[in-house]
Short mmCIF file of C-alpha atoms and ligand atoms in Angstrom, two decimals:
data_model
loop_
_atom_site.label_atom_id
_atom_site.label_comp_id
_atom_site.label_asym_id
_atom_site.label_seq_id
_atom_site.Cartn_x
_atom_site.Cartn_y
_atom_site.Cartn_z
CA MET A 15 50.79 -15.65 -2.97
CA THR A 16 49.22 -12.94 -3.62
CA ILE A 17 51.64 -10.09 -3.68
CA ARG A 18 50.92 -7.48 -1.13
CA THR A 19 52.89 -4.15 -0.50
CA ARG A 20 51.42 -1.64 1.12
CA PHE A 21 52.55 2.44 2.45
CA ALA A 22 52.30 3.26 6.33
CA PRO A 23 53.01 6.71 6.48
CA SER A 24 52.64 8.78 9.72
CA PRO A 25 51.03 11.48 8.99
CA THR A 26 52.29 15.03 10.03
CA GLY A 27 50.56 17.50 7.27
CA HIS A 28 53.31 17.16 5.03
CA VAL A 29 54.17 14.44 2.65
CA HIS A 30 57.32 14.45 2.06
CA ILE A 31 58.33 13.07 -1.99
CA GLY A 32 61.21 10.46 -0.24
CA ASN A 33 58.39 8.90 1.45
CA MET A 34 55.68 9.05 -0.99
CA ARG A 35 58.48 7.77 -3.79
CA ALA A 36 58.25 4.64 -1.03
CA ALA A 37 54.75 4.93 -1.52
CA ILE A 38 54.76 4.72 -5.35
CA PHE A 39 57.20 2.15 -5.55
CA ASN A 40 54.82 -0.01 -3.39
CA TRP A 41 52.29 0.69 -6.14
CA LEU A 42 54.17 0.25 -8.51
CA TYR A 43 55.36 -3.42 -7.56
CA ALA A 44 52.01 -4.25 -6.60
CA ARG A 45 50.68 -3.68 -9.95
CA HIS A 46 53.61 -5.36 -11.63
CA THR A 47 52.87 -8.11 -9.65
CA GLY A 48 48.95 -8.40 -10.07
CA GLY A 49 49.14 -7.92 -6.43
CA GLU A 50 47.97 -5.45 -3.67
CA PHE A 51 48.19 -2.38 -2.86
CA LEU A 52 47.65 -0.91 0.93
CA LEU A 53 47.37 1.92 2.92
CA ARG A 54 48.10 1.79 6.77
CA VAL A 55 47.93 4.92 8.82
CA GLU A 56 50.58 4.74 11.89
CA ASP A 57 48.66 7.77 13.01
CA THR A 58 49.52 7.12 17.20
CA ASP A 59 51.35 9.65 18.30
CA ARG A 60 47.95 11.55 18.13
CA GLU A 61 48.82 15.32 18.34
CA ARG A 62 50.55 15.16 15.11
CA SER A 63 47.78 12.45 13.18
CA THR A 64 45.30 15.27 13.12
CA PRO A 65 42.41 14.58 10.92
CA GLU A 66 43.74 16.99 9.05
CA ALA A 67 47.14 15.46 8.35
CA ILE A 68 45.33 12.33 7.47
CA LYS A 69 43.44 14.51 4.62
CA THR A 70 46.62 15.85 3.34
CA LEU A 71 47.88 12.45 3.19
CA LEU A 72 44.93 10.37 1.53
CA GLU A 73 44.20 13.72 -0.90
CA ALA A 74 48.56 13.35 -1.80
CA MET A 75 47.88 9.81 -2.83
CA ASP A 76 44.65 10.66 -4.65
CA TRP A 77 46.34 13.30 -6.75
CA LEU A 78 49.08 11.07 -7.28
CA GLY A 79 46.79 7.94 -8.37
CA LEU A 80 48.48 5.82 -5.83
CA ASN A 81 44.87 3.56 -5.69
CA VAL A 82 44.17 1.09 -2.82
CA ASP A 83 42.90 -2.06 -2.75
CA GLU A 84 41.69 -2.16 0.50
CA ALA A 85 40.72 0.18 3.05
CA PRO A 86 43.25 2.03 5.34
CA LEU A 87 44.09 0.18 8.05
CA TYR A 88 44.74 3.07 11.05
CA GLN A 89 47.29 1.74 13.60
CA SER A 90 45.70 3.74 17.02
CA THR A 91 42.21 1.23 16.08
CA ARG A 92 44.54 -1.49 17.19
CA MET A 93 46.79 -0.86 20.86
CA ASP A 94 44.41 -3.72 22.34
CA ALA A 95 45.61 -6.01 19.37
CA HIS A 96 49.63 -4.87 20.11
CA LEU A 97 48.90 -5.12 23.78
CA ALA A 98 47.59 -8.73 23.71
CA ALA A 99 50.86 -9.69 21.41
CA ALA A 100 52.58 -7.76 24.47
CA GLU A 101 51.32 -10.33 25.84
CA ARG A 102 51.48 -13.03 24.62
CA LEU A 103 55.35 -12.42 23.57
CA LEU A 104 55.57 -12.39 27.57
CA ALA A 105 54.29 -15.39 27.99
CA THR A 106 56.27 -17.46 25.33
CA GLY A 107 59.30 -16.00 27.33
CA HIS A 108 60.39 -13.70 24.57
CA ALA A 109 59.86 -11.03 27.08
CA TYR A 110 60.04 -9.54 30.05
CA LYS A 111 59.29 -6.44 32.50
CA GLU A 112 61.66 -4.86 33.72
CA ASP A 113 61.27 -1.57 35.90
CA LYS A 114 63.68 1.12 33.31
CA GLY A 115 65.86 3.57 35.75
CA GLY A 116 64.19 2.20 38.70
CA THR A 117 61.71 5.57 38.42
CA GLY A 118 59.00 3.09 40.21
CA GLN A 119 56.60 4.85 37.25
CA GLY A 120 55.69 1.48 36.02
CA GLU A 121 57.32 -1.25 34.27
CA CYS A 122 57.90 -1.67 30.97
CA ILE A 123 57.52 -4.47 28.68
CA ILE A 124 61.09 -5.28 27.18
CA PHE A 125 61.56 -7.73 23.96
CA LYS A 126 64.06 -10.04 24.03
CA MET A 127 66.96 -10.72 21.48
CA PRO A 128 67.17 -14.67 20.01
CA GLY A 129 71.40 -14.05 21.06
CA THR A 130 71.83 -15.33 17.57
CA ASP A 131 73.27 -13.39 14.32
CA ILE A 132 70.54 -12.21 12.00
CA GLU A 133 70.85 -12.28 8.60
CA PHE A 134 68.48 -11.33 5.47
CA THR A 135 68.42 -11.01 1.88
CA ASP A 136 67.15 -7.27 1.16
CA LEU A 137 65.88 -7.02 -2.62
CA VAL A 138 68.19 -3.92 -2.94
CA LYS A 139 70.87 -4.39 -0.92
CA GLY A 140 71.21 -7.82 -0.73
CA THR A 141 72.37 -9.65 2.10
CA LEU A 142 72.33 -7.77 5.19
CA LYS A 143 73.49 -9.26 8.35
CA LYS A 144 74.02 -8.08 12.18
CA THR A 145 75.95 -9.77 14.99
CA ALA A 146 74.39 -11.33 17.97
CA ALA A 147 76.29 -8.81 20.34
CA ASP A 148 75.44 -5.51 18.11
CA MET A 149 71.41 -6.66 19.25
CA ALA A 150 70.74 -5.35 22.61
CA ASP A 151 66.58 -5.94 23.83
CA PHE A 152 64.61 -3.16 23.01
CA VAL A 153 61.23 -1.72 24.45
CA ILE A 154 58.55 -2.92 23.15
CA VAL A 155 55.83 -1.42 25.58
CA ARG A 156 56.13 2.02 26.99
CA SER A 157 55.86 2.26 31.32
CA ASN A 158 52.81 4.58 30.34
CA GLY A 159 51.62 1.37 28.50
CA THR A 160 51.37 2.42 25.11
CA PRO A 161 53.32 -0.01 21.81
CA VAL A 162 56.29 0.91 20.51
CA PHE A 163 56.79 1.88 16.52
CA HIS A 164 58.45 -1.70 16.50
CA LEU A 165 55.99 -4.02 17.75
CA ALA A 166 52.93 -1.92 16.54
CA ASN A 167 54.56 -2.11 12.65
CA VAL A 168 55.18 -5.68 12.26
CA LEU A 169 51.82 -6.29 14.45
CA ASP A 170 49.70 -4.96 11.25
CA ASP A 171 52.08 -5.97 8.62
CA ILE A 172 51.16 -9.59 9.77
CA GLU A 173 47.61 -8.39 9.77
CA GLN A 174 47.22 -6.87 6.66
CA LYS A 175 49.74 -9.91 5.23
CA ILE A 176 52.43 -8.32 3.93
CA THR A 177 54.78 -9.73 1.78
CA HIS A 178 57.00 -7.68 0.85
CA VAL A 179 57.98 -4.07 2.53
CA ILE A 180 59.30 -1.67 0.84
CA ARG A 181 60.31 1.45 2.70
CA GLY A 182 62.96 4.14 3.35
CA ASP A 183 66.98 2.67 4.06
CA ASP A 184 66.13 4.70 7.28
CA HIS A 185 64.55 1.52 8.07
CA VAL A 186 67.68 -1.13 7.75
CA GLU A 187 68.41 -1.23 11.36
CA ASN A 188 64.56 -1.21 12.41
CA THR A 189 64.48 -4.31 9.92
CA PHE A 190 66.94 -7.01 12.10
CA ARG A 191 64.75 -6.49 15.00
CA HIS A 192 61.30 -6.86 13.30
CA ILE A 193 62.60 -10.13 12.27
CA ALA A 194 63.20 -11.25 15.12
CA LEU A 195 59.78 -10.14 16.26
CA TYR A 196 58.63 -12.04 13.48
CA LYS A 197 59.87 -15.40 14.26
CA ALA A 198 58.92 -14.93 17.93
CA LEU A 199 55.61 -14.37 16.92
CA GLY A 200 55.58 -17.69 15.00
CA ALA A 201 54.71 -15.13 11.58
CA PRO A 202 56.31 -16.08 8.29
CA VAL A 203 58.71 -13.65 7.76
CA PRO A 204 58.37 -11.21 4.65
CA GLU A 205 60.89 -10.04 1.61
CA PHE A 206 62.49 -6.42 2.61
CA ALA A 207 63.65 -3.64 0.38
CA HIS A 208 65.00 -0.98 1.46
CA LEU A 209 65.03 2.01 -1.07
CA PRO A 210 68.06 4.63 -0.86
CA MET A 211 67.46 7.63 0.36
CA ILE A 212 66.80 11.01 -1.74
CA ILE A 213 69.84 13.03 -1.43
CA ASN A 214 70.84 17.20 -2.43
CA ALA A 215 73.31 18.04 -4.14
CA GLN A 216 75.76 17.70 -1.16
CA GLY A 217 74.21 14.10 -0.35
CA LYS A 218 72.54 15.20 2.33
CA PRO A 219 68.97 13.90 2.83
CA TYR A 220 66.59 16.08 0.72
CA SER A 221 65.21 18.30 2.64
CA LYS A 222 62.83 21.37 2.74
CA ARG A 223 66.16 23.03 3.17
CA ASP A 224 67.00 22.45 -0.41
CA GLY A 225 63.84 23.38 -1.83
CA ASP A 226 60.17 21.79 -2.70
CA ALA A 227 59.70 18.42 -0.31
CA PHE A 228 56.38 18.07 -0.34
CA VAL A 229 54.52 16.37 -2.65
CA GLY A 230 51.13 19.71 -1.93
CA ASP A 231 54.31 22.26 -2.57
CA PHE A 232 54.52 20.73 -5.91
CA GLN A 233 50.78 20.00 -6.59
CA SER A 234 50.45 24.04 -5.50
CA LYS A 235 52.81 25.37 -8.01
CA GLY A 236 50.92 23.66 -10.74
CA PHE A 237 52.72 20.40 -11.39
CA PHE A 238 50.99 17.36 -13.19
CA GLY A 239 50.49 14.80 -10.37
CA ASP A 240 51.40 12.45 -13.26
CA ALA A 241 54.33 14.31 -14.02
CA LEU A 242 55.78 14.19 -10.26
CA PHE A 243 54.75 10.27 -10.33
CA ASN A 244 56.97 9.81 -13.08
CA TYR A 245 60.05 12.21 -12.20
CA LEU A 246 59.79 10.11 -8.81
CA ALA A 247 59.70 6.51 -10.21
CA LEU A 248 63.06 7.44 -11.90
CA LEU A 249 64.56 8.61 -8.51
CA GLY A 250 66.19 5.23 -8.45
CA TRP A 251 65.09 3.57 -10.40
CA SER A 252 65.21 3.03 -14.44
CA PRO A 253 63.40 0.69 -17.07
CA GLY A 254 66.87 -0.13 -17.97
CA ASP A 255 66.85 1.51 -21.43
CA GLU A 256 67.23 5.40 -22.85
CA ARG A 257 62.80 5.81 -21.72
CA GLU A 258 62.34 8.56 -19.37
CA VAL A 259 58.57 10.09 -20.31
CA MET A 260 56.69 7.30 -19.70
CA THR A 261 53.03 6.45 -18.97
CA ARG A 262 51.27 4.78 -16.23
CA GLN A 263 51.44 1.75 -17.64
CA GLU A 264 54.52 1.77 -19.08
CA MET A 265 56.10 1.86 -15.80
CA ILE A 266 53.76 -0.69 -14.75
CA ASP A 267 54.93 -3.09 -17.06
CA ALA A 268 58.66 -2.32 -16.21
CA PHE A 269 59.02 -1.96 -13.44
CA ASP A 270 60.56 -4.16 -10.49
CA LEU A 271 62.32 -4.53 -7.33
CA VAL A 272 65.62 -6.06 -8.44
CA THR A 273 66.21 -3.09 -10.76
CA VAL A 274 65.73 -0.59 -8.00
CA ARG A 275 69.94 0.82 -8.09
CA SER A 276 70.74 0.97 -3.68
CA SER A 277 72.62 3.88 -4.58
CA PRO A 278 71.00 7.13 -3.37
CA ALA A 279 69.20 9.55 -6.14
CA GLN A 280 69.67 13.12 -5.91
CA MET A 281 66.96 15.12 -6.54
CA ASP A 282 66.85 17.66 -9.56
CA SER A 283 64.43 19.86 -9.71
CA ARG A 284 64.95 21.38 -12.62
CA LYS A 285 64.89 17.57 -14.27
CA LEU A 286 61.55 17.37 -12.88
CA LEU A 287 60.17 21.20 -14.00
CA TRP A 288 61.70 19.13 -17.54
CA MET A 289 59.32 16.48 -17.24
CA ASN A 290 56.42 18.24 -16.36
CA GLY A 291 57.03 20.34 -19.09
CA GLU A 292 57.53 17.30 -20.79
CA TYR A 293 53.54 16.29 -20.39
CA MET A 294 52.55 19.42 -21.08
CA ARG A 295 53.24 19.37 -24.31
CA ALA A 296 51.70 16.23 -24.54
CA MET A 297 47.95 17.65 -23.82
CA LYS A 298 45.35 17.89 -25.75
CA PRO A 299 45.94 21.56 -27.33
CA ALA A 300 42.31 22.13 -26.74
CA ASP A 301 43.29 21.40 -22.76
CA PHE A 302 46.49 23.37 -22.85
CA SER A 303 44.21 26.27 -24.17
CA ALA A 304 41.91 25.85 -21.28
CA LEU A 305 44.53 25.59 -18.60
CA CYS A 306 45.82 28.57 -20.66
CA ARG A 307 42.54 30.17 -20.26
CA ASN A 308 41.73 29.83 -16.82
CA GLU A 309 44.89 31.43 -15.88
CA LEU A 310 44.95 34.00 -17.45
CA PHE A 311 41.06 34.91 -16.40
CA ALA A 312 42.23 34.58 -12.91
CA ALA A 313 45.30 36.84 -13.53
CA GLY A 314 42.55 39.26 -14.93
CA VAL A 315 43.78 39.01 -18.29
CA LYS A 316 41.16 38.21 -21.07
CA PRO A 317 42.86 36.60 -24.07
CA GLY A 318 41.25 37.66 -27.47
CA CYS A 319 39.88 36.16 -30.79
CA SER A 320 43.77 35.51 -30.95
CA ALA A 321 44.30 33.53 -28.28
CA ASP A 322 44.49 30.12 -29.38
CA ALA A 323 47.74 31.09 -32.18
CA VAL A 324 49.16 32.35 -29.15
CA PHE A 325 48.61 28.77 -26.90
CA ALA A 326 49.87 27.26 -29.66
CA LEU A 327 52.92 28.45 -29.83
CA MET A 328 53.40 28.76 -26.00
CA GLN A 329 52.76 25.08 -25.52
CA GLU A 330 55.93 23.53 -26.52
CA ARG A 331 57.26 26.25 -24.41
CA THR A 332 55.75 25.94 -21.10
CA LYS A 333 56.73 23.75 -18.32
CA LEU A 334 54.14 25.54 -15.50
CA PRO A 335 50.91 26.74 -15.36
CA SER A 336 52.14 29.99 -13.19
CA GLU A 337 53.90 30.80 -16.62
CA ILE A 338 51.49 31.58 -18.75
CA VAL A 339 50.18 34.63 -17.56
CA PRO A 340 53.59 36.09 -17.69
CA ALA A 341 54.53 35.31 -21.28
CA THR A 342 51.21 36.03 -22.84
CA ALA A 343 49.51 38.85 -21.51
CA PHE A 344 51.26 41.05 -24.04
CA PHE A 345 49.31 39.28 -26.36
CA PHE A 346 45.91 40.60 -24.97
CA SER A 347 46.50 44.13 -23.80
CA ASP A 348 48.97 46.95 -25.04
CA ASP A 349 49.08 47.83 -20.95
CA PHE A 350 52.23 45.18 -21.52
CA GLU A 351 54.83 45.82 -18.95
CA TYR A 352 58.61 46.16 -20.23
CA ASP A 353 61.47 44.05 -18.15
CA GLN A 354 63.62 46.89 -17.01
CA LYS A 355 66.45 44.77 -16.80
CA ALA A 356 66.12 43.76 -20.62
CA VAL A 357 66.08 47.41 -21.49
CA GLU A 358 68.55 49.28 -19.94
CA LYS A 359 70.98 45.96 -21.42
CA LYS A 360 68.82 46.03 -25.48
CA LEU A 361 68.03 49.37 -25.50
CA ALA A 362 70.61 51.48 -24.37
CA LYS A 363 72.41 52.57 -28.05
CA PRO A 364 70.52 55.48 -30.63
CA GLU A 365 71.52 53.17 -33.48
CA THR A 366 69.01 50.65 -31.82
CA PHE A 367 66.15 53.21 -32.51
CA GLN A 368 67.14 53.80 -36.04
CA THR A 369 66.53 49.97 -36.69
CA LEU A 370 63.94 49.61 -34.96
CA GLU A 371 62.50 53.04 -37.03
CA LYS A 372 63.52 50.55 -40.17
CA ILE A 373 62.32 47.44 -39.16
CA ALA A 374 58.65 49.35 -38.69
CA GLY A 375 59.34 50.96 -41.71
CA ILE A 376 59.46 47.73 -44.09
CA LEU A 377 56.81 46.01 -42.29
CA GLN A 378 54.93 48.92 -43.04
CA THR A 379 55.32 47.84 -46.65
CA LEU A 380 54.37 44.49 -46.28
CA GLU A 381 50.70 43.51 -48.06
CA ALA A 382 50.69 40.22 -46.42
CA PHE A 383 51.14 40.11 -42.32
CA ASP A 384 51.94 36.22 -41.87
CA SER A 385 54.89 34.60 -40.21
CA GLU A 386 57.11 33.35 -43.21
CA THR A 387 55.81 36.81 -45.34
CA VAL A 388 57.23 38.25 -41.66
CA ASN A 389 60.50 36.57 -41.32
CA LYS A 390 61.80 36.61 -44.34
CA ALA A 391 61.36 40.52 -44.64
CA LEU A 392 63.30 40.19 -41.26
CA HIS A 393 66.09 37.88 -42.33
CA ASP A 394 66.07 40.01 -45.62
CA PHE A 395 66.63 43.44 -43.19
CA VAL A 396 69.47 41.51 -41.70
CA GLU A 397 71.56 40.37 -44.02
CA GLN A 398 71.09 43.31 -46.52
CA GLY A 399 71.91 45.12 -44.02
CA GLY A 400 74.81 43.54 -42.50
CA LEU A 401 73.83 43.17 -39.74
CA LYS A 402 73.60 40.43 -36.95
CA PHE A 403 70.60 39.32 -35.71
CA GLY A 404 71.57 40.15 -31.85
CA ASP A 405 71.52 42.62 -32.59
CA VAL A 406 68.26 43.21 -34.11
CA MET A 407 65.49 41.22 -32.85
CA PRO A 408 66.41 40.98 -29.35
CA PRO A 409 65.41 44.68 -29.25
CA LEU A 410 62.29 44.20 -31.08
CA ARG A 411 61.34 41.72 -29.55
CA ILE A 412 61.27 44.19 -26.04
CA ALA A 413 59.90 46.25 -28.21
CA VAL A 414 56.72 44.41 -29.28
CA SER A 415 56.26 42.18 -25.84
CA GLY A 416 58.61 43.92 -22.90
CA GLN A 417 60.32 40.40 -22.79
CA GLN A 418 63.45 39.58 -23.69
CA SER A 419 62.99 35.73 -24.42
CA GLY A 420 59.85 34.08 -25.60
CA PRO A 421 58.67 32.27 -28.38
CA ASP A 422 60.15 32.01 -33.07
CA LEU A 423 59.61 36.41 -32.97
CA ALA A 424 57.86 35.80 -36.45
CA PRO A 425 54.61 34.15 -35.25
CA VAL A 426 54.33 36.06 -32.47
CA LEU A 427 54.90 39.60 -34.80
CA ALA A 428 52.14 37.74 -37.22
CA ILE A 429 49.71 36.92 -34.24
CA LEU A 430 50.14 40.50 -32.76
CA GLY A 431 49.17 41.79 -36.72
CA LYS A 432 50.62 44.87 -38.29
CA GLU A 433 48.69 47.42 -36.61
CA THR A 434 49.78 46.91 -33.19
CA VAL A 435 53.44 45.55 -34.11
CA LEU A 436 53.88 49.33 -35.79
CA ALA A 437 52.40 50.78 -32.79
CA ARG A 438 54.36 49.02 -29.90
CA ILE A 439 57.94 49.95 -32.32
CA ARG A 440 57.03 53.65 -32.31
CA GLY A 441 55.59 53.42 -28.87
CA THR A 442 58.79 51.97 -27.05
CA ILE A 443 61.31 53.63 -29.62
CA VAL A 444 59.46 57.53 -27.94
CA ARG A 445 59.06 55.88 -24.42
CA PHE A 446 62.79 54.65 -24.63
CA ASN A 447 64.67 57.00 -27.15
CA VAL A 448 65.63 59.55 -24.35
N1 LIG B 22 55.35 5.17 9.92
C1 LIG B 22 57.04 4.35 9.75
C2 LIG B 22 57.89 5.63 8.54
O1 LIG B 22 56.80 6.26 8.02
C3 LIG B 22 56.67 3.22 8.71
C4 LIG B 22 58.11 2.43 8.20
C5 LIG B 22 57.05 1.56 7.18
O2 LIG B 22 57.61 -0.02 8.40
O3 LIG B 22 56.60 1.24 6.44
O4 LIG B 22 58.68 5.53 9.03
#
């Protein structure tokens, strides 16, 4: 049997990471088992499922590399098939018509539950059961003649020959009804795997109010599709060992539904940021340089000839492209901004300026100005003067970069070069030693 999974979103113009995580698990399971991954666009809500909303959905999947094995099925094209099936259910006695509320506005079609308990083994949650008394008959075609989600969803899964329905656990309750529908329709019941919710720090479903929640938010912030994929794959699943940063193939090899956790997974945007930084580090230096150059040019900063040395210094500490310009612009222009808070905190005491003056004097005497020589000179200065690194390095960093933090200072000074460093230290003294 070929395993066939599907992603069945209702496009709304935004793709929530919870939905995308379901898509990723479906994709991984299909790829792991050598099966097929399909897309069904549940676009029956024509007001929300606009062409733009569908485009957003397809672009998000593309960005994350979720390739499909067949043309997408658009649910809205299947209305006749859904209504025909409802007629069959009427004919076989599995459904009946009723004028709900007696409004005279037409009859709806109601599915008759079998009157027996329903039990199934969820591949994530284990055995789930509901008694007959807890399951009421339900509408499958509204009085206005439109099919209801349950009917459309089940019929389309039958049409697409889905063997494994992997979806959010907000659908567990629906699944009991769906199983009854499959049986009444004489179709094989697929396997089900219900994924735990993605929650916020308070244990509530993670939403836009908690921070970025849509795939597009992360894309526009410069996250890598591969990093978001990797992060979301680990929300509720792990390979069973310590690995976190994994290639697509490693995830495909290790993925299985039995190792999906049944407890909710907490969204941790710091970890996602860390993950993105890991992907940034893994870039080829030339690609990272190209990324930096694009960012800088877009911000009107022209990277000078020392640029590649700067980028090499930045690669391991950069997590998002948006960090590049603020972190490196001072290398390429003397017209940099001082972090006001840093200035107030670290350039407050008169002795700090005396220290800076002394450092300038020492650096001036250096014949070579490579990172090692500079580093040794600074260390000697601190140690011989019985000073503290914390009193010396931060003011020096602010003096040459305007910033409180950044890569190792000695290579920064070496890249800037002696003349620039001395001019900046002296400029800072003149400017702030009031
Ligand atoms: N359109 C439904 C949703 O997005 C489909 C659920 C499913 O069966 O996967 O919640």
